[in-house]
mmCIF file of C-alpha atoms in Angstrom:
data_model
loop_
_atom_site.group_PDB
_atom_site.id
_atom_site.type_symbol
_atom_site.label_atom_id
_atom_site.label_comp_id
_atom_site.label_asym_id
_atom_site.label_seq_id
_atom_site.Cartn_x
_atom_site.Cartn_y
_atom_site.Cartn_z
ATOM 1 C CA UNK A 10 -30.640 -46.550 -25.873
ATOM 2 C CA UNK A 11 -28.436 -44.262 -28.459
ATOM 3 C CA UNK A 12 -30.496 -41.246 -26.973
ATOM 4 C CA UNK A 13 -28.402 -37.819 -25.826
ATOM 5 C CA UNK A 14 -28.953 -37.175 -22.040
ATOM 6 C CA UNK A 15 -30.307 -34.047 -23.179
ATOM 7 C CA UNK A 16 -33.081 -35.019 -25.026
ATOM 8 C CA UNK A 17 -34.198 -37.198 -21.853
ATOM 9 C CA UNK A 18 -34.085 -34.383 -19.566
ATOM 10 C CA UNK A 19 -35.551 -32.077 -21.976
ATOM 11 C CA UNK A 20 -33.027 -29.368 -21.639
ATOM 12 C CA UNK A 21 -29.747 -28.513 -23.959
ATOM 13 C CA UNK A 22 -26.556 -29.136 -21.937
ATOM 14 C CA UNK A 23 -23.675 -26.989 -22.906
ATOM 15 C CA UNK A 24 -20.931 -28.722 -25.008
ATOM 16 C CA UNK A 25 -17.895 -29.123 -23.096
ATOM 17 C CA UNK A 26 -14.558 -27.164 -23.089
ATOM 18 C CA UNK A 27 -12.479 -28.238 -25.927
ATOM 19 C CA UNK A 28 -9.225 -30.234 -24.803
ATOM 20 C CA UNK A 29 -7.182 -27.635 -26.130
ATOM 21 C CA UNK A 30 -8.402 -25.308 -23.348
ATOM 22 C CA UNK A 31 -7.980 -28.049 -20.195
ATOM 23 C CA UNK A 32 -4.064 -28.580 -21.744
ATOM 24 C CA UNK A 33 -3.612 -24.702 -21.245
ATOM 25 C CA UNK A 34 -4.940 -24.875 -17.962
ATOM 26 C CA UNK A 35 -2.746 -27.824 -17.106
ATOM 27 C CA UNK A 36 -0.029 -25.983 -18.579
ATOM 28 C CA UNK A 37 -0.436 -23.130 -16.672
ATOM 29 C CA UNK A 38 -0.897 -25.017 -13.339
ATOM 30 C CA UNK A 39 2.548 -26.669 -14.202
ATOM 31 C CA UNK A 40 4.528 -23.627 -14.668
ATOM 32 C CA UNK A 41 3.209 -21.896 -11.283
ATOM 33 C CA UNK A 42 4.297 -25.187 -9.680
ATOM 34 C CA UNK A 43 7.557 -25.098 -11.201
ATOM 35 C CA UNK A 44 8.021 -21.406 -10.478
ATOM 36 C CA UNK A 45 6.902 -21.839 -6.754
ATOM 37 C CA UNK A 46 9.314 -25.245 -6.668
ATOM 38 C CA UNK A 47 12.456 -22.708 -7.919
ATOM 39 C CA UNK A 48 11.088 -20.302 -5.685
ATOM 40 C CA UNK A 49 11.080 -22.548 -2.278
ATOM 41 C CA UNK A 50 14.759 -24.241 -3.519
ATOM 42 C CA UNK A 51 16.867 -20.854 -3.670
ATOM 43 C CA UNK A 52 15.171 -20.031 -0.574
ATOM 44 C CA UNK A 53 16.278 -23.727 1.218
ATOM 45 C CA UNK A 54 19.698 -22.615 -0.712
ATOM 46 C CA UNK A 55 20.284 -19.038 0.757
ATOM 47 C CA UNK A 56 19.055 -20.473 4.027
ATOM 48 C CA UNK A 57 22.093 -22.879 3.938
ATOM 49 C CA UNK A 58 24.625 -20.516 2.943
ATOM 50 C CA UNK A 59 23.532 -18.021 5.924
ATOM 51 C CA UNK A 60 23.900 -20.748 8.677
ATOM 52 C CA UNK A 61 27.398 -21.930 6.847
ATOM 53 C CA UNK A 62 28.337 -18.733 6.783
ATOM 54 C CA UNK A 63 27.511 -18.581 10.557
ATOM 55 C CA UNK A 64 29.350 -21.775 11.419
ATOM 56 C CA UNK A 65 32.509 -20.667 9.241
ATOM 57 C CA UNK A 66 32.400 -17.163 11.765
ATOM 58 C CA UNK A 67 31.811 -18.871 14.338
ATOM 59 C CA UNK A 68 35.158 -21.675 13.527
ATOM 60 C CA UNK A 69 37.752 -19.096 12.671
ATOM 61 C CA UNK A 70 36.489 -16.734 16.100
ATOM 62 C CA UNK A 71 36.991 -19.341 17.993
ATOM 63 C CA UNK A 72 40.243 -20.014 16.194
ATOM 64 C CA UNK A 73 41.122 -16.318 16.303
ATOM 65 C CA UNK A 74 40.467 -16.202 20.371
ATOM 66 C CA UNK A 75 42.483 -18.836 21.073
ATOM 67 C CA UNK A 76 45.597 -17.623 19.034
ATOM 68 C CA UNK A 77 45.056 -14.083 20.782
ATOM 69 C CA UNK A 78 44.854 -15.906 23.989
ATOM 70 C CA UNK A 79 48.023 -17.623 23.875
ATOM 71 C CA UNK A 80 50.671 -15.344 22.302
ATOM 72 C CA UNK A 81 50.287 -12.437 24.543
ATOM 73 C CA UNK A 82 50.088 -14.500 28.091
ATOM 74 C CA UNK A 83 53.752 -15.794 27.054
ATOM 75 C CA UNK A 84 55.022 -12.446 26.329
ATOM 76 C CA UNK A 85 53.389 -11.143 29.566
ATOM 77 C CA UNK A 86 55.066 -13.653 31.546
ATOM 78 C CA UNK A 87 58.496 -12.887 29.497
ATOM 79 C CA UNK A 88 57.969 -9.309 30.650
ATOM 80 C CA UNK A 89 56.497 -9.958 34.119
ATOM 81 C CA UNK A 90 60.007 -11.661 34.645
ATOM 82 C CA UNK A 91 62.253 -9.604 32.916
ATOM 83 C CA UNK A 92 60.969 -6.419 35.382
ATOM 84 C CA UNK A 93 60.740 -8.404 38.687
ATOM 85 C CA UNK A 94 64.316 -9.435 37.719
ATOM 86 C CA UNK A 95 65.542 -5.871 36.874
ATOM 87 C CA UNK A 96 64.081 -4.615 39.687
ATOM 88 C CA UNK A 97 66.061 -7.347 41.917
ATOM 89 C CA UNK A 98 68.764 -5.612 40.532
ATOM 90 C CA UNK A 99 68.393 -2.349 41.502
ATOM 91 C CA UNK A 100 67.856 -2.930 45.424
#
């Protein structure tokens, strides 16, 4: 029972790789994983900054519209007043 397997099939079977060669392949695979995995987490990070960067805009326009908004209907209404009253005046 201590024969080879290729002396029963009659043929010579190729010596395998040497583990030295299957740890460089391993090692390879690993560093294109962790290249891809860097790779896919500053995209996921850009891709935050761009829509926090769009929800800051979109906070201070809304805060910018409503300041514009208010100021100059109270000085319209100062003026509106001040030239229906001067005109009252004048007749």
């Amino acid at each position: 029972m201590d024969v080879p397997v290729s002396r029963l099939l009659g043929s010579k079977i190729e010596a395998e790789t040497k583990p030295d060669a299957l740890a460089e392949q391993l090692s390879r695979i690993n560093e294109q994983l962790a290249i891809k995995n860097r790779r896919a987490k500053r995209v996921w990070k850009v891709f935050a900054f761009i829509i926090g960067g769009i929800i800051v805009m979109y906070i201070l326009g809304i805060i910018a519209f409503t300041s514009l908004t208010a100021h100059p209907a109270q000085s319209n209404t100062e003026e509106t007043s001040q030239v229906i009253v001067g005109t009252e005046t004048d007749t």
